[in-house]
C-alpha cells in the first residue's frame, strides 16, 4: 500500500507529517513521521479494536516495569488510536549485531516472560496448545489448511505441554529490537504479541539460550507455528517453514 493512499485526518494529530514508508512492516503499514519536532512511527493496524487496545495496554504495563517500548502519542481527543492508526514516539537505537547484544535481548525477553506470566490473553488469540480446539489465533486459521497438515501440526503442538506460557513478543527479530548507547534493550512492533509458549520468543534469536535438546525442539515449534500462522497471508514463506519442519 502506498504512503499517499493513507489519509490521516490532520485534526486528529495536529502537525503530524508523514515522511517515508518504513520497510519491514510485513503485514502492517508503517511510516516514519514528524510531530512536534520529534520523530514518530505511524502504523495502521489491521487488528480489531479490542485486540489493538490489548496491545496498547501491554505497552503501558511493560513501560511501568521499566521495559523500553514505544510510547503512544494520543490524538487531539485523548484517544490512543484512530481508525486503526497509532502514532508512537520513534524508538532510537540500533539492532543487535553481536552475541553479547543478543544475550541482552534474551535476558530482557526472559524477564518479560517471568514478570508477565499471568497476563490475560489477547482477544482472538490462544496458545498453540489450544489451537486445535479454537481453530483460529493471530493469523493462523486451521480451517484454511489441508486437514492432513492440520493433523500433523496438532500432533506437534501437543509435544510442548511442558513449556511454560506467558506474555510473548511474538516476533523478536533484529528489526524489531533497538539497543541504546547504554546497552538497554527496547522492543518494537508488538503486533504478534499474545500469551503463548515462551519458546516462541527464544527459538530464533541470534544466540542460543536453551540447551541443545530444548533448542532443537524450539526450532520445531517455530517451524510449525510459522507455517500455520503464515499459511494464508504469506503462502510461499509458510510452505518453506513446513518443508523445514518435515525435514526434521
mmCIF file of C-alpha atoms in Angstrom:
data_model
loop_
_atom_site.group_PDB
_atom_site.id
_atom_site.type_symbol
_atom_site.label_atom_id
_atom_site.label_comp_id
_atom_site.label_asym_id
_atom_site.label_seq_id
_atom_site.Cartn_x
_atom_site.Cartn_y
_atom_site.Cartn_z
ATOM 1 C CA UNK A 1 0.000 0.000 0.000
ATOM 2 C CA UNK A 2 1.392 3.382 -0.968
ATOM 3 C CA UNK A 3 2.019 6.062 1.624
ATOM 4 C CA UNK A 4 -0.071 8.582 -0.348
ATOM 5 C CA UNK A 5 -3.116 6.304 -0.186
ATOM 6 C CA UNK A 6 -3.402 6.694 3.593
ATOM 7 C CA UNK A 7 -5.445 9.654 4.697
ATOM 8 C CA UNK A 8 -4.642 10.783 8.241
ATOM 9 C CA UNK A 9 -7.084 13.470 9.340
ATOM 10 C CA UNK A 10 -4.889 16.485 10.305
ATOM 11 C CA UNK A 11 -7.314 17.311 13.124
ATOM 12 C CA UNK A 12 -6.586 14.006 14.857
ATOM 13 C CA UNK A 13 -2.828 14.558 15.298
ATOM 14 C CA UNK A 14 -2.349 18.274 14.526
ATOM 15 C CA UNK A 15 1.004 18.928 12.887
ATOM 16 C CA UNK A 16 1.704 15.291 12.022
ATOM 17 C CA UNK A 17 3.840 14.968 8.885
ATOM 18 C CA UNK A 18 4.294 11.640 7.119
ATOM 19 C CA UNK A 19 7.806 11.399 5.685
ATOM 20 C CA UNK A 20 8.540 7.942 4.314
ATOM 21 C CA UNK A 21 7.264 4.391 4.335
ATOM 22 C CA UNK A 22 9.277 2.053 6.531
ATOM 23 C CA UNK A 23 10.324 -1.271 5.069
ATOM 24 C CA UNK A 24 9.909 -4.434 7.095
ATOM 25 C CA UNK A 25 6.417 -3.752 8.421
ATOM 26 C CA UNK A 26 5.271 -7.021 6.793
ATOM 27 C CA UNK A 27 1.507 -7.205 7.331
ATOM 28 C CA UNK A 28 1.059 -3.719 8.760
ATOM 29 C CA UNK A 29 1.857 -0.431 7.053
ATOM 30 C CA UNK A 30 4.364 1.714 8.945
ATOM 31 C CA UNK A 31 5.701 5.215 8.262
ATOM 32 C CA UNK A 32 8.322 7.451 9.739
ATOM 33 C CA UNK A 33 6.923 10.884 10.519
ATOM 34 C CA UNK A 34 7.452 14.098 12.450
ATOM 35 C CA UNK A 35 5.270 15.563 15.137
ATOM 36 C CA UNK A 36 6.161 18.467 17.412
ATOM 37 C CA UNK A 37 9.745 18.441 16.041
ATOM 38 C CA UNK A 38 10.231 14.796 17.049
ATOM 39 C CA UNK A 39 10.481 11.569 15.055
ATOM 40 C CA UNK A 40 7.452 9.314 15.302
ATOM 41 C CA UNK A 41 6.298 5.980 13.918
ATOM 42 C CA UNK A 42 2.845 5.905 12.335
ATOM 43 C CA UNK A 43 1.290 2.461 11.982
ATOM 44 C CA UNK A 44 -2.003 1.255 10.623
ATOM 45 C CA UNK A 45 -3.036 -1.891 12.490
ATOM 46 C CA UNK A 46 -5.282 -4.494 10.910
ATOM 47 C CA UNK A 47 -6.347 -5.833 14.313
ATOM 48 C CA UNK A 48 -9.766 -5.391 15.864
ATOM 49 C CA UNK A 49 -10.332 -2.507 18.276
ATOM 50 C CA UNK A 50 -10.312 -4.910 21.233
ATOM 51 C CA UNK A 51 -7.089 -6.553 20.057
ATOM 52 C CA UNK A 52 -5.359 -3.221 19.441
ATOM 53 C CA UNK A 53 -6.471 -1.901 22.832
ATOM 54 C CA UNK A 54 -5.000 -5.020 24.442
ATOM 55 C CA UNK A 55 -1.684 -4.431 22.655
ATOM 56 C CA UNK A 56 -1.500 -0.829 23.813
ATOM 57 C CA UNK A 57 -2.414 -1.885 27.355
ATOM 58 C CA UNK A 58 0.540 -4.279 27.205
ATOM 59 C CA UNK A 59 2.888 -1.451 26.219
ATOM 60 C CA UNK A 60 1.720 0.618 29.171
ATOM 61 C CA UNK A 61 2.129 -2.322 31.567
ATOM 62 C CA UNK A 62 5.623 -3.063 30.279
ATOM 63 C CA UNK A 63 6.667 0.587 30.480
ATOM 64 C CA UNK A 64 5.632 0.655 34.138
ATOM 65 C CA UNK A 65 8.024 -2.259 34.700
ATOM 66 C CA UNK A 66 10.876 -0.381 33.053
ATOM 67 C CA UNK A 67 10.776 -2.199 29.716
ATOM 68 C CA UNK A 68 11.661 0.092 26.809
ATOM 69 C CA UNK A 69 8.751 0.177 24.366
ATOM 70 C CA UNK A 70 7.406 2.870 22.030
ATOM 71 C CA UNK A 71 5.288 5.491 23.803
ATOM 72 C CA UNK A 72 1.881 6.145 22.292
ATOM 73 C CA UNK A 73 1.058 9.731 21.329
ATOM 74 C CA UNK A 74 -2.621 10.316 21.896
ATOM 75 C CA UNK A 75 -4.947 12.062 19.488
ATOM 76 C CA UNK A 76 -6.285 15.557 19.996
ATOM 77 C CA UNK A 77 -9.276 13.903 21.693
ATOM 78 C CA UNK A 78 -7.078 11.868 24.028
ATOM 79 C CA UNK A 79 -7.504 8.523 22.261
ATOM 80 C CA UNK A 80 -4.648 6.072 21.738
ATOM 81 C CA UNK A 81 -5.626 5.227 18.156
ATOM 82 C CA UNK A 82 -7.945 6.415 15.420
ATOM 83 C CA UNK A 83 -9.381 4.203 12.690
ATOM 84 C CA UNK A 84 -6.627 1.674 13.349
ATOM 85 C CA UNK A 85 -3.809 4.226 13.168
ATOM 86 C CA UNK A 86 -1.386 4.511 16.071
ATOM 87 C CA UNK A 87 1.299 7.197 16.443
ATOM 88 C CA UNK A 88 4.263 6.404 18.687
ATOM 89 C CA UNK A 89 7.499 8.088 19.586
ATOM 90 C CA UNK A 90 10.357 6.793 17.462
ATOM 91 C CA UNK A 91 12.487 4.347 19.387
ATOM 92 C CA UNK A 92 16.097 5.247 18.662
ATOM 93 C CA UNK A 93 18.993 2.839 18.884
ATOM 94 C CA UNK A 94 20.493 0.071 16.800
ATOM 95 C CA UNK A 95 19.521 -3.528 16.092
ATOM 96 C CA UNK A 96 21.509 -6.257 17.899
ATOM 97 C CA UNK A 97 24.621 -7.221 15.971
ATOM 98 C CA UNK A 98 26.796 -9.306 18.292
ATOM 99 C CA UNK A 99 26.476 -12.311 20.570
ATOM 100 C CA UNK A 100 26.644 -10.004 23.589
ATOM 101 C CA UNK A 101 23.808 -7.906 22.152
ATOM 102 C CA UNK A 102 21.648 -10.972 21.667
ATOM 103 C CA UNK A 103 22.375 -12.161 25.197
ATOM 104 C CA UNK A 104 20.965 -8.847 26.430
ATOM 105 C CA UNK A 105 17.898 -9.373 24.238
ATOM 106 C CA UNK A 106 17.379 -12.888 25.581
ATOM 107 C CA UNK A 107 17.681 -11.693 29.177
ATOM 108 C CA UNK A 108 15.147 -8.927 28.541
ATOM 109 C CA UNK A 109 12.681 -11.350 26.965
ATOM 110 C CA UNK A 110 13.060 -13.859 29.771
ATOM 111 C CA UNK A 111 12.446 -11.111 32.306
ATOM 112 C CA UNK A 112 9.235 -10.154 30.484
ATOM 113 C CA UNK A 113 8.119 -13.793 30.469
ATOM 114 C CA UNK A 114 8.788 -14.098 34.179
ATOM 115 C CA UNK A 115 7.021 -10.883 35.130
ATOM 116 C CA UNK A 116 4.053 -11.284 32.767
ATOM 117 C CA UNK A 117 3.288 -14.955 33.278
ATOM 118 C CA UNK A 118 -0.297 -14.351 34.363
ATOM 119 C CA UNK A 119 -1.254 -11.647 31.866
ATOM 120 C CA UNK A 120 -4.704 -12.128 30.258
ATOM 121 C CA UNK A 121 -4.909 -13.477 26.727
ATOM 122 C CA UNK A 122 -5.245 -11.189 23.734
ATOM 123 C CA UNK A 123 -8.767 -11.122 22.248
ATOM 124 C CA UNK A 124 -8.999 -13.589 19.382
ATOM 125 C CA UNK A 125 -5.822 -15.438 20.362
ATOM 126 C CA UNK A 126 -4.990 -18.686 22.101
ATOM 127 C CA UNK A 127 -1.892 -20.732 22.826
ATOM 128 C CA UNK A 128 -0.811 -23.331 20.292
ATOM 129 C CA UNK A 129 -1.883 -25.963 22.807
ATOM 130 C CA UNK A 130 -5.447 -24.671 22.469
ATOM 131 C CA UNK A 131 -5.338 -24.011 18.734
ATOM 132 C CA UNK A 132 -6.689 -27.382 17.620
ATOM 133 C CA UNK A 133 -9.919 -26.624 19.505
ATOM 134 C CA UNK A 134 -10.142 -22.859 18.919
ATOM 135 C CA UNK A 135 -9.109 -23.191 15.243
ATOM 136 C CA UNK A 136 -8.023 -19.528 14.986
ATOM 137 C CA UNK A 137 -5.286 -17.478 16.687
ATOM 138 C CA UNK A 138 -3.444 -14.373 15.469
ATOM 139 C CA UNK A 139 -3.253 -15.056 11.708
ATOM 140 C CA UNK A 140 -3.493 -18.838 11.926
ATOM 141 C CA UNK A 141 -6.730 -20.343 10.632
ATOM 142 C CA UNK A 142 -6.650 -24.133 10.731
ATOM 143 C CA UNK A 143 -9.770 -24.362 8.576
ATOM 144 C CA UNK A 144 -7.774 -22.812 5.707
ATOM 145 C CA UNK A 145 -5.085 -25.522 5.882
ATOM 146 C CA UNK A 146 -5.434 -29.037 4.422
ATOM 147 C CA UNK A 147 -6.760 -31.483 7.014
ATOM 148 C CA UNK A 148 -3.776 -33.842 6.850
ATOM 149 C CA UNK A 149 -1.369 -30.953 7.526
ATOM 150 C CA UNK A 150 -3.504 -29.684 10.414
ATOM 151 C CA UNK A 151 -3.433 -33.132 11.980
ATOM 152 C CA UNK A 152 0.349 -33.158 11.743
ATOM 153 C CA UNK A 153 0.605 -29.661 13.199
ATOM 154 C CA UNK A 154 -1.720 -30.533 16.061
ATOM 155 C CA UNK A 155 0.343 -33.601 16.957
ATOM 156 C CA UNK A 156 3.483 -31.452 17.002
ATOM 157 C CA UNK A 157 1.963 -28.721 19.189
ATOM 158 C CA UNK A 158 0.932 -31.345 21.731
ATOM 159 C CA UNK A 159 4.628 -32.182 22.198
ATOM 160 C CA UNK A 160 5.094 -28.887 24.070
ATOM 161 C CA UNK A 161 2.789 -29.232 27.067
ATOM 162 C CA UNK A 162 5.847 -28.931 29.330
ATOM 163 C CA UNK A 163 6.792 -25.446 28.088
ATOM 164 C CA UNK A 164 5.569 -22.507 30.210
ATOM 165 C CA UNK A 165 3.197 -19.875 28.862
ATOM 166 C CA UNK A 166 3.446 -16.112 29.391
ATOM 167 C CA UNK A 167 3.139 -12.858 27.519
ATOM 168 C CA UNK A 168 5.415 -13.095 24.474
ATOM 169 C CA UNK A 169 6.560 -10.515 21.951
ATOM 170 C CA UNK A 170 5.894 -12.937 19.122
ATOM 171 C CA UNK A 171 8.401 -11.592 16.594
ATOM 172 C CA UNK A 172 11.722 -10.622 18.240
ATOM 173 C CA UNK A 173 13.688 -10.317 15.015
ATOM 174 C CA UNK A 174 16.595 -7.865 14.837
ATOM 175 C CA UNK A 175 14.480 -5.257 13.033
ATOM 176 C CA UNK A 176 12.075 -5.139 15.971
ATOM 177 C CA UNK A 177 14.787 -4.556 18.568
ATOM 178 C CA UNK A 178 16.733 -1.433 19.489
ATOM 179 C CA UNK A 179 19.746 -1.207 21.785
ATOM 180 C CA UNK A 180 20.680 2.238 23.056
ATOM 181 C CA UNK A 181 24.090 3.681 23.899
ATOM 182 C CA UNK A 182 23.841 2.334 27.455
ATOM 183 C CA UNK A 183 23.064 -1.209 26.319
ATOM 184 C CA UNK A 184 19.387 -1.050 27.275
ATOM 185 C CA UNK A 185 17.105 -3.167 25.086
ATOM 186 C CA UNK A 186 13.871 -1.877 23.588
ATOM 187 C CA UNK A 187 11.232 -3.776 21.615
ATOM 188 C CA UNK A 188 9.202 -2.517 18.644
ATOM 189 C CA UNK A 189 6.184 -3.969 16.839
ATOM 190 C CA UNK A 190 4.049 -5.877 19.335
ATOM 191 C CA UNK A 191 1.520 -6.764 16.629
ATOM 192 C CA UNK A 192 2.005 -10.523 17.123
ATOM 193 C CA UNK A 193 2.200 -10.390 20.918
ATOM 194 C CA UNK A 194 -0.098 -12.672 22.893
ATOM 195 C CA UNK A 195 0.004 -15.211 25.711
ATOM 196 C CA UNK A 196 1.671 -18.345 24.378
ATOM 197 C CA UNK A 197 4.620 -20.698 24.868
ATOM 198 C CA UNK A 198 7.713 -18.703 25.818
ATOM 199 C CA UNK A 199 9.863 -20.717 23.418
ATOM 200 C CA UNK A 200 8.256 -18.796 20.551
ATOM 201 C CA UNK A 201 10.400 -15.834 21.616
ATOM 202 C CA UNK A 202 13.537 -17.847 22.310
ATOM 203 C CA UNK A 203 13.732 -20.134 19.285
ATOM 204 C CA UNK A 204 15.251 -17.859 16.636
ATOM 205 C CA UNK A 205 17.411 -15.334 18.440
ATOM 206 C CA UNK A 206 20.947 -14.507 17.374
ATOM 207 C CA UNK A 207 22.254 -16.570 20.281
ATOM 208 C CA UNK A 208 21.206 -19.960 21.624
ATOM 209 C CA UNK A 209 19.766 -19.635 25.126
ATOM 210 C CA UNK A 210 18.180 -23.074 25.526
ATOM 211 C CA UNK A 211 20.132 -26.295 25.899
ATOM 212 C CA UNK A 212 20.738 -28.315 22.737
ATOM 213 C CA UNK A 213 17.711 -30.582 23.097
ATOM 214 C CA UNK A 214 15.373 -27.718 24.005
ATOM 215 C CA UNK A 215 16.751 -25.579 21.176
ATOM 216 C CA UNK A 216 16.072 -28.318 18.630
ATOM 217 C CA UNK A 217 12.540 -28.692 19.978
ATOM 218 C CA UNK A 218 12.032 -24.923 19.927
ATOM 219 C CA UNK A 219 13.056 -24.837 16.262
ATOM 220 C CA UNK A 220 10.449 -27.493 15.581
ATOM 221 C CA UNK A 221 7.817 -25.429 17.392
ATOM 222 C CA UNK A 222 8.836 -22.324 15.444
ATOM 223 C CA UNK A 223 8.619 -24.041 12.058
ATOM 224 C CA UNK A 224 5.207 -25.474 12.869
ATOM 225 C CA UNK A 225 3.759 -22.215 14.150
ATOM 226 C CA UNK A 226 5.180 -20.083 11.344
ATOM 227 C CA UNK A 227 3.736 -22.465 8.761
ATOM 228 C CA UNK A 228 0.304 -22.274 10.395
ATOM 229 C CA UNK A 229 0.386 -18.546 11.020
ATOM 230 C CA UNK A 230 1.515 -17.590 7.512
ATOM 231 C CA UNK A 231 -0.430 -20.168 5.517
ATOM 232 C CA UNK A 232 -2.881 -17.676 4.005
ATOM 233 C CA UNK A 233 -1.075 -14.320 4.275
ATOM 234 C CA UNK A 234 2.414 -15.470 3.197
ATOM 235 C CA UNK A 235 1.939 -18.837 1.459
ATOM 236 C CA UNK A 236 5.443 -19.155 -0.012
ATOM 237 C CA UNK A 237 7.048 -18.474 3.367
ATOM 238 C CA UNK A 238 4.617 -20.859 5.068
ATOM 239 C CA UNK A 239 5.494 -23.708 2.702
ATOM 240 C CA UNK A 240 9.186 -23.055 3.292
ATOM 241 C CA UNK A 241 8.728 -23.414 7.038
ATOM 242 C CA UNK A 242 6.582 -26.512 6.553
ATOM 243 C CA UNK A 243 9.307 -28.066 4.387
ATOM 244 C CA UNK A 244 11.859 -27.335 7.132
ATOM 245 C CA UNK A 245 9.555 -28.990 9.648
ATOM 246 C CA UNK A 246 9.118 -32.085 7.515
ATOM 247 C CA UNK A 247 12.865 -32.329 7.030
ATOM 248 C CA UNK A 248 13.422 -32.777 10.788
#
